[in-house]
Every structure is written in C-alpha cells, then in structure tokens.
mmCIF file of C-alpha atoms and ligand atoms in Angstrom:
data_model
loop_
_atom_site.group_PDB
_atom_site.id
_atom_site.type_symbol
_atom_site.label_atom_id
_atom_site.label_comp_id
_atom_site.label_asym_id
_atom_site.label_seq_id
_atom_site.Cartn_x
_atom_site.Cartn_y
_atom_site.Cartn_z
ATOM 1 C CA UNK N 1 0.000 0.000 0.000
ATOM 2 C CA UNK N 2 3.215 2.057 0.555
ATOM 3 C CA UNK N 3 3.925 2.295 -2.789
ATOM 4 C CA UNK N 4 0.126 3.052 -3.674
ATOM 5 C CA UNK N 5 0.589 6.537 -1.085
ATOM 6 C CA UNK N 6 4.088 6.941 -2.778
ATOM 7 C CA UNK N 7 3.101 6.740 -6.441
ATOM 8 C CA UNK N 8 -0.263 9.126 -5.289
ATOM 9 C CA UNK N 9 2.366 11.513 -4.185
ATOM 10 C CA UNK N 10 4.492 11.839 -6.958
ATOM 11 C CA UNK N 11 2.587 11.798 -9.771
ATOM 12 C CA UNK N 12 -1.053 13.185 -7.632
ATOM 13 C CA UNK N 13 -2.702 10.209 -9.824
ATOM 14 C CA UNK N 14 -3.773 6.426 -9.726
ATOM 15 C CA UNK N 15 -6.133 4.089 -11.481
ATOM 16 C CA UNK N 16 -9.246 3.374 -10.579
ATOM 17 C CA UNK N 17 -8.891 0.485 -8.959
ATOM 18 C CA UNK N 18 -5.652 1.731 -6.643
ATOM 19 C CA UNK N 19 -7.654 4.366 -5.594
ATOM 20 C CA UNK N 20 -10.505 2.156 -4.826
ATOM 21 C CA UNK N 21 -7.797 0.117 -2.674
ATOM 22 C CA UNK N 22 -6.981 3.282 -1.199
ATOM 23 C CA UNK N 23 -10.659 4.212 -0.150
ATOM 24 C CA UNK N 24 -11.367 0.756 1.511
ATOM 25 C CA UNK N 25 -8.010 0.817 3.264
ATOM 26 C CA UNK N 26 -8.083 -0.767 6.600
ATOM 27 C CA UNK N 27 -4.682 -0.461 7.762
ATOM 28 C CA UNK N 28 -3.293 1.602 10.375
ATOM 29 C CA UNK N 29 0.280 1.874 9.350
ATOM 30 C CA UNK N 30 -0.764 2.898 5.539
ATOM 31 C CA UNK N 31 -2.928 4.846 6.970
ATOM 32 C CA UNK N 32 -0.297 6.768 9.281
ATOM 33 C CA UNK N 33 1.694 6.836 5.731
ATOM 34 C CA UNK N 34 -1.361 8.405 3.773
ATOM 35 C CA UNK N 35 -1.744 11.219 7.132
ATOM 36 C CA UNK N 36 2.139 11.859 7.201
ATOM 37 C CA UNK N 37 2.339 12.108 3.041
ATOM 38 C CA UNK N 38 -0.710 14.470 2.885
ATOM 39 C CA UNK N 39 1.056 17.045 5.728
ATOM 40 C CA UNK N 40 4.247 16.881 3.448
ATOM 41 C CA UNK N 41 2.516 17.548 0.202
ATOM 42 C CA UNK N 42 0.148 20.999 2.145
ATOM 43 C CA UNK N 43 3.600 22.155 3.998
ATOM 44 C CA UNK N 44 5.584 22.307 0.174
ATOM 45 C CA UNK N 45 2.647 24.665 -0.769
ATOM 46 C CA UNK N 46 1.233 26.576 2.625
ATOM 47 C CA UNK N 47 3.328 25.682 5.075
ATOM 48 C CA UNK N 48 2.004 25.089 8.648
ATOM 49 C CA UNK N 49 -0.392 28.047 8.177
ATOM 50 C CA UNK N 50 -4.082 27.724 8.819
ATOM 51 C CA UNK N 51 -6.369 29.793 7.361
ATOM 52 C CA UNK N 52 -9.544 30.744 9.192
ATOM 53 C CA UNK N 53 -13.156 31.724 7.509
ATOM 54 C CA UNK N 54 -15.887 33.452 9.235
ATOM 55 C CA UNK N 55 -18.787 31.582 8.402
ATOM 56 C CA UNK N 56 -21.932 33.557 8.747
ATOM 57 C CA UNK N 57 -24.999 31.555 8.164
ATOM 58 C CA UNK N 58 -28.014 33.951 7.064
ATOM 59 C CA UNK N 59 -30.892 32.306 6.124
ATOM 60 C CA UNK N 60 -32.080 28.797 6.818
ATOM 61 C CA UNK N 61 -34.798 29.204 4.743
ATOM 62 C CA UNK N 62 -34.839 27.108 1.249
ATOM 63 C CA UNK N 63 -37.247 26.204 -1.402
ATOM 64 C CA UNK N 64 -35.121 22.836 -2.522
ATOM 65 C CA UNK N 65 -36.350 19.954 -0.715
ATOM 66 C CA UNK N 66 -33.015 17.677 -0.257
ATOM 67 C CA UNK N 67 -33.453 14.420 1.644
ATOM 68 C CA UNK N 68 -30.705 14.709 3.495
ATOM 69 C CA UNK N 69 -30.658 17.924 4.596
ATOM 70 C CA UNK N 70 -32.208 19.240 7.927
ATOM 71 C CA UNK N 71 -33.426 23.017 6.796
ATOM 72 C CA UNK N 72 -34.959 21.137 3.500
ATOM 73 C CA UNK N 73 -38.224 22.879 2.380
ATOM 74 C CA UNK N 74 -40.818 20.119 3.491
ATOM 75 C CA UNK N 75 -39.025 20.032 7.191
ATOM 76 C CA UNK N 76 -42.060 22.020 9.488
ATOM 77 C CA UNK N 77 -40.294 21.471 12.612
ATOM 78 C CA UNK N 78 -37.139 24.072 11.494
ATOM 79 C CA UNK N 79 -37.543 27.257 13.365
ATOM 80 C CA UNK N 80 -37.053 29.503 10.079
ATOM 81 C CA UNK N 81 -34.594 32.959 10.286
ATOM 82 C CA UNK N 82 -33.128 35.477 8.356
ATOM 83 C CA UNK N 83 -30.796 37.653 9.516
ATOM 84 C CA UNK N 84 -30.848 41.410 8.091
ATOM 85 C CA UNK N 85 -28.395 43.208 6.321
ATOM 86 C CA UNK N 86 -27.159 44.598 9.389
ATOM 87 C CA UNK N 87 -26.898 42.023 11.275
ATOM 88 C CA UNK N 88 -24.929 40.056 8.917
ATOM 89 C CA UNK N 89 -22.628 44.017 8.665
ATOM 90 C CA UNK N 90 -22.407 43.342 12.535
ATOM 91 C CA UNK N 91 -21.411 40.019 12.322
ATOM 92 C CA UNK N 92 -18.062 40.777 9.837
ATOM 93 C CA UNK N 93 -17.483 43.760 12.364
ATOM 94 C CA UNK N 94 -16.968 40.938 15.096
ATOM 95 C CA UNK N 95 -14.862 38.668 12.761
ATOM 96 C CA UNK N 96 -12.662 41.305 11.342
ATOM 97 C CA UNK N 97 -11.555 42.086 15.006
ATOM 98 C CA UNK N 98 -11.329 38.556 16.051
ATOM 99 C CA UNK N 99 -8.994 38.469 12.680
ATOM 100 C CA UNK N 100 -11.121 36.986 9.955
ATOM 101 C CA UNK N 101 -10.185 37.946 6.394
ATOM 102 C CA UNK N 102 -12.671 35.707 4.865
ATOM 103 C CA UNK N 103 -17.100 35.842 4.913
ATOM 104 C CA UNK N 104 -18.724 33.206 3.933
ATOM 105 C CA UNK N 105 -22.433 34.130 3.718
ATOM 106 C CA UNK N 106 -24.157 30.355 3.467
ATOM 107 C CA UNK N 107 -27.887 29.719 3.672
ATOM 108 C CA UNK N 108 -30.622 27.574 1.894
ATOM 109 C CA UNK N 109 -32.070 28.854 -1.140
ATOM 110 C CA UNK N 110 -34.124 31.588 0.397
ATOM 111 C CA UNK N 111 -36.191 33.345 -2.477
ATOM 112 C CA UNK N 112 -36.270 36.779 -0.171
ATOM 113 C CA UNK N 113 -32.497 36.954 -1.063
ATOM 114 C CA UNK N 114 -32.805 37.496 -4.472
ATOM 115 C CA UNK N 115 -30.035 38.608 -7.029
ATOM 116 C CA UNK N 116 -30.826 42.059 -6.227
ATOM 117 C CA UNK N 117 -30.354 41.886 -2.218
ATOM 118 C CA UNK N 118 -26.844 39.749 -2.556
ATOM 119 C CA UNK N 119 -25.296 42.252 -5.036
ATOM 120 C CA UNK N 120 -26.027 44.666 -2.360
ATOM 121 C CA UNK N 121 -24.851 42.378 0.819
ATOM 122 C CA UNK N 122 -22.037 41.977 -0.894
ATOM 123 C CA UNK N 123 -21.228 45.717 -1.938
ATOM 124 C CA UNK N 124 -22.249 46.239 1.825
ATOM 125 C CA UNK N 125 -19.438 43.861 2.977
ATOM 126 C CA UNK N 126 -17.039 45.013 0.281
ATOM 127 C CA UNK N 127 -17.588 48.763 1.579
ATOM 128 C CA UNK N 128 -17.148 47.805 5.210
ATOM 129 C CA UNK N 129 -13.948 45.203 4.878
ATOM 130 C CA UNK N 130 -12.050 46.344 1.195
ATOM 131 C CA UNK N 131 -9.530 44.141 2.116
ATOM 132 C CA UNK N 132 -11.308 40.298 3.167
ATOM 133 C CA UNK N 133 -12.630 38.073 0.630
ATOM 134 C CA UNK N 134 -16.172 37.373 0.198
ATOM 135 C CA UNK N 135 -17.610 33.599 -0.123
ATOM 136 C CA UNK N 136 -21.046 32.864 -1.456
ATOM 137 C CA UNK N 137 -22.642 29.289 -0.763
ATOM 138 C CA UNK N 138 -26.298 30.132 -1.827
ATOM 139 C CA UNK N 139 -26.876 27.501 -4.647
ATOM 140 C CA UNK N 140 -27.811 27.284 -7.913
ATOM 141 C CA UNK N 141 -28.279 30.286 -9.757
ATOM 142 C CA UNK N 142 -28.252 31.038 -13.636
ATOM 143 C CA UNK N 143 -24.841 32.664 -15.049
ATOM 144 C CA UNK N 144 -25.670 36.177 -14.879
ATOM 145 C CA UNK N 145 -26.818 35.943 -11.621
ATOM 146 C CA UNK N 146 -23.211 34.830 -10.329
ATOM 147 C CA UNK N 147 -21.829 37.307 -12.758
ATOM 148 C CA UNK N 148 -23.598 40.348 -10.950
ATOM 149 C CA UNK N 149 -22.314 38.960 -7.887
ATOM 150 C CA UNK N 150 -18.748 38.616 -9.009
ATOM 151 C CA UNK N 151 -18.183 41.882 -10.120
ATOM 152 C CA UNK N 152 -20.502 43.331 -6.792
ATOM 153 C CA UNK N 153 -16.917 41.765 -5.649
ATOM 154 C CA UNK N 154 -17.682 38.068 -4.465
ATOM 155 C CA UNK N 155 -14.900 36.233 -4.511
ATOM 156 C CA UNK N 156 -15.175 32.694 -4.122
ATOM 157 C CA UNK N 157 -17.721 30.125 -4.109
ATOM 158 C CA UNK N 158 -18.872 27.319 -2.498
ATOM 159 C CA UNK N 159 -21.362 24.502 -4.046
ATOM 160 C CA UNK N 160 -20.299 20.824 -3.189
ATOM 161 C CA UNK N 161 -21.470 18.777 -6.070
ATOM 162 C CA UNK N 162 -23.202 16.479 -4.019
ATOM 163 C CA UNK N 163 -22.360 13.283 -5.691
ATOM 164 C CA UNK N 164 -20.937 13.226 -9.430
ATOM 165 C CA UNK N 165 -23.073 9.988 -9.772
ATOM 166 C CA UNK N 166 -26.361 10.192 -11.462
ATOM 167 C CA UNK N 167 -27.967 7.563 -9.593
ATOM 168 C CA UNK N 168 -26.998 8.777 -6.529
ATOM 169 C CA UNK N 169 -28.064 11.981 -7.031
ATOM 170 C CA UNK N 170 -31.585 11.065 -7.996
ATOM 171 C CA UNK N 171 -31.311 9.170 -3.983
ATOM 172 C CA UNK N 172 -29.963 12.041 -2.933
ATOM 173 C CA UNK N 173 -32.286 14.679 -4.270
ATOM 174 C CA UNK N 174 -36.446 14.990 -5.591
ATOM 175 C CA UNK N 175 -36.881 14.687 -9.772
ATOM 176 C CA UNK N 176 -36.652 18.812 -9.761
ATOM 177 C CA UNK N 177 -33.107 19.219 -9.045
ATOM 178 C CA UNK N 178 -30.432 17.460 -11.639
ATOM 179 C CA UNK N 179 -27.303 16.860 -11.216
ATOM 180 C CA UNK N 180 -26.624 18.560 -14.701
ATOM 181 C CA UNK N 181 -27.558 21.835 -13.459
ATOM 182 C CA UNK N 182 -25.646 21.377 -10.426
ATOM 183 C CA UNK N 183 -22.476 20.934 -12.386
ATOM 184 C CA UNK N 184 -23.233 23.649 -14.959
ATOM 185 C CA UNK N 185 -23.595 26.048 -11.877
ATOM 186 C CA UNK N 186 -19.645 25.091 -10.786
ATOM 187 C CA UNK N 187 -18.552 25.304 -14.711
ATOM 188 C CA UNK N 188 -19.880 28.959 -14.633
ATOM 189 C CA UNK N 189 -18.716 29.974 -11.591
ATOM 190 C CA UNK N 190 -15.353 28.863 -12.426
ATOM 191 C CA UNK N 191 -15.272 30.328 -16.012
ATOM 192 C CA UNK N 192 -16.571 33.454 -14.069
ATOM 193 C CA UNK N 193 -13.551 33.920 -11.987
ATOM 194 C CA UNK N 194 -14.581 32.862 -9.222
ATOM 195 C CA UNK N 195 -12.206 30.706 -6.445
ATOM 196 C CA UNK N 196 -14.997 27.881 -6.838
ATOM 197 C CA UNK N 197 -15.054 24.364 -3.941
ATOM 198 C CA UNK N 198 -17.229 21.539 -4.338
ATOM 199 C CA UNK N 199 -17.437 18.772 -2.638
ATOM 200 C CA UNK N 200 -19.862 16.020 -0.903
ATOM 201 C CA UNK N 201 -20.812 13.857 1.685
ATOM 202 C CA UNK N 202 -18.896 11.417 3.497
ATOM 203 C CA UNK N 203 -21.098 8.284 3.492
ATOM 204 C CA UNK N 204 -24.139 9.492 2.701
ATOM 205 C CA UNK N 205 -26.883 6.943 2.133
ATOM 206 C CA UNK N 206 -26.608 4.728 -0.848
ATOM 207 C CA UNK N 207 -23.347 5.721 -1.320
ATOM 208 C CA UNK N 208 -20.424 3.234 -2.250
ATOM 209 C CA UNK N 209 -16.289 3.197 -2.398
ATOM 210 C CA UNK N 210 -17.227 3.301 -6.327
ATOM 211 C CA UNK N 211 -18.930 6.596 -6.283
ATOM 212 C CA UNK N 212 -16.352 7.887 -4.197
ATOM 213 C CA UNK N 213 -13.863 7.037 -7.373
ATOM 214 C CA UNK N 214 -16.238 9.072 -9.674
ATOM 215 C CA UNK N 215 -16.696 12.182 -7.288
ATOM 216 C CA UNK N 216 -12.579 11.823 -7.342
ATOM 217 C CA UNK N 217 -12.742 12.189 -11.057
ATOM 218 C CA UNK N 218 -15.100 15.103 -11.793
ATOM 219 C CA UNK N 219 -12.528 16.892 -8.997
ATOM 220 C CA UNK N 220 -9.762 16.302 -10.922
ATOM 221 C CA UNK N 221 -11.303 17.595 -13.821
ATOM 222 C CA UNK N 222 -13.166 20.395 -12.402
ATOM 223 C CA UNK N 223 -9.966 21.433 -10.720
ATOM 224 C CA UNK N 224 -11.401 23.295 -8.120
ATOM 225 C CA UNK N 225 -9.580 25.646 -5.339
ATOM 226 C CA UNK N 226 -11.259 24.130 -2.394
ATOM 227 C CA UNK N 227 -12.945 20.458 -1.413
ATOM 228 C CA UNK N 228 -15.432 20.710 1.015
ATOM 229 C CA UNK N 229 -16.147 17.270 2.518
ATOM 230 C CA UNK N 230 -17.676 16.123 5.265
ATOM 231 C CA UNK N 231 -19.206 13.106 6.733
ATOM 232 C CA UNK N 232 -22.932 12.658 6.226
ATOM 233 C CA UNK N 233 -24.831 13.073 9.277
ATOM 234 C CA UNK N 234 -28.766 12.387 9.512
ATOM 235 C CA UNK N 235 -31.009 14.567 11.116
ATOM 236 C CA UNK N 236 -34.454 13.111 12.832
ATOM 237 C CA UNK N 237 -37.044 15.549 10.778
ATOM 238 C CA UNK N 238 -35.829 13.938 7.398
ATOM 239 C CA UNK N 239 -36.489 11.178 5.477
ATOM 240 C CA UNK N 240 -32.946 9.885 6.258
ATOM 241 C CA UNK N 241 -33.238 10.113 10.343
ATOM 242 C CA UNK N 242 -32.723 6.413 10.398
ATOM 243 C CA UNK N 243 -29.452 6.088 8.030
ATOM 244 C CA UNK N 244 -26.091 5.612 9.702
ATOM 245 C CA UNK N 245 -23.425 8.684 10.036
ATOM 246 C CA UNK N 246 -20.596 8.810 7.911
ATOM 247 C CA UNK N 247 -17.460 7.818 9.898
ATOM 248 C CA UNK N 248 -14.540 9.974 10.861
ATOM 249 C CA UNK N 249 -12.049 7.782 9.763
ATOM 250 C CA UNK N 250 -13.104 7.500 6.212
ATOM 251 C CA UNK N 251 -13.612 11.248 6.085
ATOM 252 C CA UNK N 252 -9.789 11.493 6.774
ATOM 253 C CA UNK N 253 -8.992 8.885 4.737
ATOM 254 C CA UNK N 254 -10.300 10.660 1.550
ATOM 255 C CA UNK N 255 -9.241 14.018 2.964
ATOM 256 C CA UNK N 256 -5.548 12.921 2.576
ATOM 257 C CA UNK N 257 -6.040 11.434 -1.078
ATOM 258 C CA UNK N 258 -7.366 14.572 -2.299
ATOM 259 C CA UNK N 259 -4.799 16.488 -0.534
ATOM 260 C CA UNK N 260 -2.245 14.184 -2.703
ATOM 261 C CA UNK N 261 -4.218 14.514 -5.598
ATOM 262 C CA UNK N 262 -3.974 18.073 -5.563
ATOM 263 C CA UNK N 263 -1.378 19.504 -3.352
ATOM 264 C CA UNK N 264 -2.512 23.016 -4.028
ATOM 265 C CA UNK N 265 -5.924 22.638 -2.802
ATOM 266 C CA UNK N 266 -7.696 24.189 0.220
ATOM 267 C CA UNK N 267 -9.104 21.705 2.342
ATOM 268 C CA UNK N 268 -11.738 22.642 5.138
ATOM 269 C CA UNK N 269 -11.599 20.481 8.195
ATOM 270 C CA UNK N 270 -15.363 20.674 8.213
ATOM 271 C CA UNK N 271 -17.671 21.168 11.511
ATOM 272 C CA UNK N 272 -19.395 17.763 10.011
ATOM 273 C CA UNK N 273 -16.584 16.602 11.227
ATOM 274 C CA UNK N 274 -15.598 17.909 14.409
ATOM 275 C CA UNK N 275 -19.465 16.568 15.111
ATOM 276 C CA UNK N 276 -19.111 12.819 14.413
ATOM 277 C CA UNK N 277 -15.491 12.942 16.306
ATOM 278 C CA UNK N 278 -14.606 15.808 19.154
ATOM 279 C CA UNK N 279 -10.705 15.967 17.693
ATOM 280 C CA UNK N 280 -11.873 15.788 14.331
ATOM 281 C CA UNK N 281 -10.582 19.508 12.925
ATOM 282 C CA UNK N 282 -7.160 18.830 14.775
ATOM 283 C CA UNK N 283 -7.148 14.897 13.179
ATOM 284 C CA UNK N 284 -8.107 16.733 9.825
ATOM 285 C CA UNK N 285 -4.948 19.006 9.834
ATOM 286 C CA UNK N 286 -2.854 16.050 10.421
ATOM 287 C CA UNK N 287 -4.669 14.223 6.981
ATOM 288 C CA UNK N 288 -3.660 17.237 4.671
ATOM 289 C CA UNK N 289 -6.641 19.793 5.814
ATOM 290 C CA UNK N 290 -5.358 23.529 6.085
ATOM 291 C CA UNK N 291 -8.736 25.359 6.722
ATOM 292 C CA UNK N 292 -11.273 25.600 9.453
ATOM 293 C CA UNK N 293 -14.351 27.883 9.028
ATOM 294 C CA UNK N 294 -15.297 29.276 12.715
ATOM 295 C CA UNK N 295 -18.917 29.932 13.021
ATOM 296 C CA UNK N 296 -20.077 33.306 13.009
ATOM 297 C CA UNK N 297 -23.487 33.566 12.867
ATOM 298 C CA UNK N 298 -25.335 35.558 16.321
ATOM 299 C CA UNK N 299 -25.283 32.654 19.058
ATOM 300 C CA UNK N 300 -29.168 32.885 18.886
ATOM 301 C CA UNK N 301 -29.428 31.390 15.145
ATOM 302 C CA UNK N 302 -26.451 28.970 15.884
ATOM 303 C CA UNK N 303 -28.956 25.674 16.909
ATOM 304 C CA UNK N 304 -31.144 26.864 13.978
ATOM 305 C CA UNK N 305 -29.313 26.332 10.907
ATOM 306 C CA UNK N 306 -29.433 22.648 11.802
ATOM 307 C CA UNK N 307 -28.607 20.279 8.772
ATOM 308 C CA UNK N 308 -27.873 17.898 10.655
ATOM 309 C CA UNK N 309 -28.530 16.457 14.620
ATOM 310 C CA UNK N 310 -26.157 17.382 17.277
ATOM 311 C CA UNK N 311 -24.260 20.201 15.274
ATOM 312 C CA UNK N 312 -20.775 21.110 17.065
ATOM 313 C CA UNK N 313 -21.702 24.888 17.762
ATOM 314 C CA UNK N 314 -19.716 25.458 20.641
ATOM 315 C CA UNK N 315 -16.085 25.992 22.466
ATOM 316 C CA UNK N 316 -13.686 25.889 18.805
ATOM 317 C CA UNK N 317 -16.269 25.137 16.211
ATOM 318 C CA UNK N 318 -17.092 29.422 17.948
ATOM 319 C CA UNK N 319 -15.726 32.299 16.218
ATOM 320 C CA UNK N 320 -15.227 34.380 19.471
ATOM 321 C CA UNK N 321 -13.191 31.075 20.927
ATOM 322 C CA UNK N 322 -10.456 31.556 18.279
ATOM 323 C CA UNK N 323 -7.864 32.083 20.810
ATOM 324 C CA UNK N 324 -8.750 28.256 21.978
ATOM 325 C CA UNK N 325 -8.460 27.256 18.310
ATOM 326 C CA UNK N 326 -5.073 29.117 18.016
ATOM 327 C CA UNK N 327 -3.722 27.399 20.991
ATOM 328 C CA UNK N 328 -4.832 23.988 20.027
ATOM 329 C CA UNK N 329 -3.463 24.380 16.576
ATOM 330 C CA UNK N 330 -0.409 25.670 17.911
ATOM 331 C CA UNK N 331 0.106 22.249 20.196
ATOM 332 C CA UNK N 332 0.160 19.993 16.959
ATOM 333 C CA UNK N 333 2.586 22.134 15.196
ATOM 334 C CA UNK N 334 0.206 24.535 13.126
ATOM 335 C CA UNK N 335 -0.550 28.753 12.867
ATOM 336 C CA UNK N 336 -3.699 30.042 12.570
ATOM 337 C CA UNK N 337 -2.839 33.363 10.487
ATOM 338 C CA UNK N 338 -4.467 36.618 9.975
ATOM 339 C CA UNK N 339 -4.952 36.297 6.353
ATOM 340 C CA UNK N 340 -7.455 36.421 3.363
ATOM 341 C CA UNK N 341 -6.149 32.540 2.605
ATOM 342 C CA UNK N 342 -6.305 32.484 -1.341
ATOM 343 C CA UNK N 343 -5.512 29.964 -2.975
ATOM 344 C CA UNK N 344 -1.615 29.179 -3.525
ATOM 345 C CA UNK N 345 -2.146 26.978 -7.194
ATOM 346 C CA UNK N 346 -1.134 28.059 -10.433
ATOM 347 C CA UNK N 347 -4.175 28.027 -12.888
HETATM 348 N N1 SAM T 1 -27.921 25.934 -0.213
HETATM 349 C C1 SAM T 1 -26.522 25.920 -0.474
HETATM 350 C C2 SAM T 1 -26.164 24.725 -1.328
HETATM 351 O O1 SAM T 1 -27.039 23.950 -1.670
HETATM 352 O O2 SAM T 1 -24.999 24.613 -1.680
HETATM 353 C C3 SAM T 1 -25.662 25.964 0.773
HETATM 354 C C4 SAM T 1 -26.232 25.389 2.014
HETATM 355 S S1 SAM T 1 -26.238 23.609 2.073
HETATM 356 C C5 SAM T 1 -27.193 23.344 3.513
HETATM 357 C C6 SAM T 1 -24.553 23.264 2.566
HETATM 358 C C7 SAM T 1 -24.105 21.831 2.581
HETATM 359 O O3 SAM T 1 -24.541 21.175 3.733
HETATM 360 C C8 SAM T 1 -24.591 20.957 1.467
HETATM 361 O O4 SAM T 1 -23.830 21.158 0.328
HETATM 362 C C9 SAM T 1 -24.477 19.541 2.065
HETATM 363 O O5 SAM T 1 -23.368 18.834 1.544
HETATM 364 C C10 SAM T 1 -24.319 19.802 3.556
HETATM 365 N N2 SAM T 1 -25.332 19.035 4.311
HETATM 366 C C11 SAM T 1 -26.664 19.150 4.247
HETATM 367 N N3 SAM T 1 -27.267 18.213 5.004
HETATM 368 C C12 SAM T 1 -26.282 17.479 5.583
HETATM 369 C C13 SAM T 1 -26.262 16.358 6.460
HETATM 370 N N4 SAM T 1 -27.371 15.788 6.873
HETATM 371 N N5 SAM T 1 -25.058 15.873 6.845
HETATM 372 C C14 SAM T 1 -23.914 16.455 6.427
HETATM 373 N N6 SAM T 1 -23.870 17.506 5.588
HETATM 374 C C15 SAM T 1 -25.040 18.016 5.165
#
C-alpha cells in the first residue's frame, strides 16, 4: 500500500482500482503513511499556516427539498430565520476584530435573497472590509446571476457537487433538481472567476467506495480551489433520520487522497466533522486539511441552521473562541494566520 501513497504523491494520480484500494483501506500503518504524506505535500505549498473563515450563516430558509438535509423545504419542525443586512454588517465587524479575512455568507435557497439583495450584501461587505474576501454558498443560480455577484466583488464560491453519480443523485435529491444543473452552476462559476469548492458527503446513504472514485474524477477535472467534505450526518425531521453517520475515519482517509491529488488545494476540516469525532478539525490538519471555518453567525441562530442532529456549535467550532483554536493548533505544530487565505495553485 506504501507504494500506492508513494506513487499518489508523486505523480497526484492512480487508477481506478488503486484508488478504490486506497478508499477501503483498513490499515493503520498505511494509513499513518497516507496522514504523514498528505502534511508533506500541504507544507511544500502553505506551510504550517491555517487559514480561518468566518462563516456567517443567514438564512435557513430554502425552497429545494433535499433528503438529506435538515433546513430542506418540506421540514415544518425548522424554526425559520433570516438575519438582516445589518446584522450580517455586525457580524463581519466581530470577525474582522477577532482576525477573519474571509465571509462566507451560506444559507438555503431563500427566495427573499434574491439577485438584487446579494449584489447589495455583498457591496455592503465590500464597503465595510475592502480588504477580506467574500464567499457565497447560496446555490444554484443562472450565469448572470453569479456574474452580478462577481463583479458586486464576491470572490469565491462554495457549491459541493453532491455526488458526481447520477444515480446517486436522484437518492440524494427529488426529480426537480439534476445533477446537470448542479455541475453547470460550478462550470460557470469557475469560467466566471470565481475561487470555486465543491465537494460532498462522506457516506451518505446509498453511497459506495465506487462513487467515491467518480466524485474523485469530476474533482480532478473540475480542478477546483477548495474540497469541502464532510461526513454525512442524519437529522431526525428527514427522510434519512434512520441512516447511519458517515465515519470519521473514512472522512480522513479521503481528505488525505485529495490532498495528494492536488497539493494546491484548500481543504476545510469541516464542523461535520468535528461533530461525528470531538478531535476531528485537529485529526483533519494532520490528513492534509489547512482550513477551518469558525462559526459566526449571532449565538441565537447557531442551533437553527441545523442540517444535521447534534451540530458542534460550541467551544472551537465558535468564532469568538479563536484564541482556543489558536492554541490547540499551535500544540500539533500549526498557525492560525491573519490572512485572506487564497488559494496558492497556479491556474
Ligand atoms: N444551499 C446551499 C447549497 O445547496 O450549496 C448551501 C447550504 S447547504 C445546507 C450546505 C451543505 O450542507 C450541502 O452542500 C451539504 O453537503 C451539507 N449538508 C446538508 N445536510 C447534511 C447532512 N445531513 N449531513 C452532512 N452535511 C449536510
């Protein structure tokens, strides 16, 4: 398996079937040798630095009706919000003085914010903060839309692909959503300029190692700037409540092939994550990860924007705790900088 993580190194490619091996591996000493390559091939491109994103979570109100997901349109139980322009304004006030260079405004598909009210949220931000970056993880829009936004001064943008496999997909999601229009979104956004991550879910249900091979592909071809994975996680008001979690150690596992896939990449260690294991952003760091995304959202919406049960909402997974995250970071050998965090690849 050595020379599997070896060959995955050098040449950031393997066949199908090696990286299948790779997915399904069950061995503790490869996988130390996966973990130890991974850190190698993020230090040769960003060092020990860790780059930190505000995320500010805005609406939990959507109109798409995924079956996985816990602020999905059919879910009555959600206590709906929106937070208002100013509050969100407020919210990159804190985070620029806890030392956040990065916003990422996420939220469902909420019809109120139309193309109209992000250009000007993002103007808003732009006038407050000329010097962080602004992140947009709304969903699927048509091309002008994200063009408006872009040059209102977004960015970068976040829309993980789900699942690159059309059957899974249709599992994943009702007959209204396609996974072509997903993946025309991320072509856009990237021909647009933007810094564009995708990603998916760790496990989710009906999900195999095989599928896992495929959403490896489409990255590679995409060639994205960031990976956003995470494990899958159910939550008890959707169809899925009964499915089993994704697992932490598989999460890792393919965090530290993509990291070796592409060594420029940013990689979230994702809150997902840090909910299915305690240690999991610190673990992450040590698989290749070199970005954790602090929530930032007003402590009263925190429990709201629930996707998932048991979201990790407090002590690290807190913006205002970044000093904790700093110091844990700083006991396995990493820096959390004050920094916008681009992206380090050549294009
Ligand atoms: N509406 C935007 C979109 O569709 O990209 C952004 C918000 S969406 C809730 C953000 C991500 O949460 C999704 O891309 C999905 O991968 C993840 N997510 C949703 N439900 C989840 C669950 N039950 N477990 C883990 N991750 C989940």
């Amino acid at each position: 398996m050595k020379d599997l993580i070896d060959r995955l190194a050098r040449e950031h490619d393997l066949a199908d079937d090696q990286l299948l091996a790779l997915i399904t591996l069950e061995d503790p000493e490869a996988e130390r040798y996966l973990a130890q390559k991974a850190v190698e091939a993020r230090e040769a491109i960003y060092g020990r630095d860790v780059y930190i994103r505000g995320l500010i979570e805005f609406t939990n109100y959507c109109k798409n009706d995924c079956y996985y997901c816990g602020i999905r349109r059919s879910n009555t139980c959600a206590q709906r919000y929106r937070l208002t322009q100013k509050e969100i304004l407020e919210c990159c006030r804190e985070g620029w003085a806890l030392g956040f260079r990065t916003f990422v405004l996420q939220g469902g598909e909420d019809p109120y914010f139309d193309r109209a009210r992000i250009t000007d949220l993002v103007r808003a931000i732009k006038a407050q903060h000329p010097e962080c970056a602004v992140t947009l993880s709304v969903g699927e829009c048509d091309r002008e839309t994200y063009a408006e936004w872009k040059a209102a001064g977004a960015d970068r943008y976040l829309l993980r692909h789900e699942t690159a496999d059309t059957t899974l997909y249709r599992h994943l999601h009702p007959e209204n959503q396609t996974l072509d229009n997903r993946l025309r979104c991320l072509a856009d956004l990237k021909d647009l300029g933007y810094q564009v991550g995708c990603g998916f879910m760790v496990g989710s249900p009906g999900q195999n190692p095989g599928m896992m091979v495929t959403d490896l592909r489409y990255i590679q071809q995409l060639r994205p700037h960031m990976v956003g994975i995470g494990p899958f996680i159910p939550h008890k008001d959707t169809p899925f409540r009964d499915e089993p979690a994704g697992t932490a150690a598989m999460t890792l596992r393919l965090l530290g092939i993509i990291r070796l896939m592409m060594p420029d990449v940013l990689l979230p260690a994702t809150t997902a994550l840090s909910t299915v294991r305690g240690d999991g952003r610190l673990l992450g760091m040590g698989y290749g990860a070199n970005v954790v995304m602090p929530n930032l959202s007003p402590q009263s919406v925190r429990k709201k924007y629930a996707l998932y049960d048991n979201k990790a909402a407090t002590g690290e997974e807190a913006a205002e705790s970044v000093a904790r995250l700093r110091e844990s970071m700083e006991s396995i050998g990493f820096r959390v900088v004050i920094d916008r965090g681009d992206w380090k690849g050549e294009q």
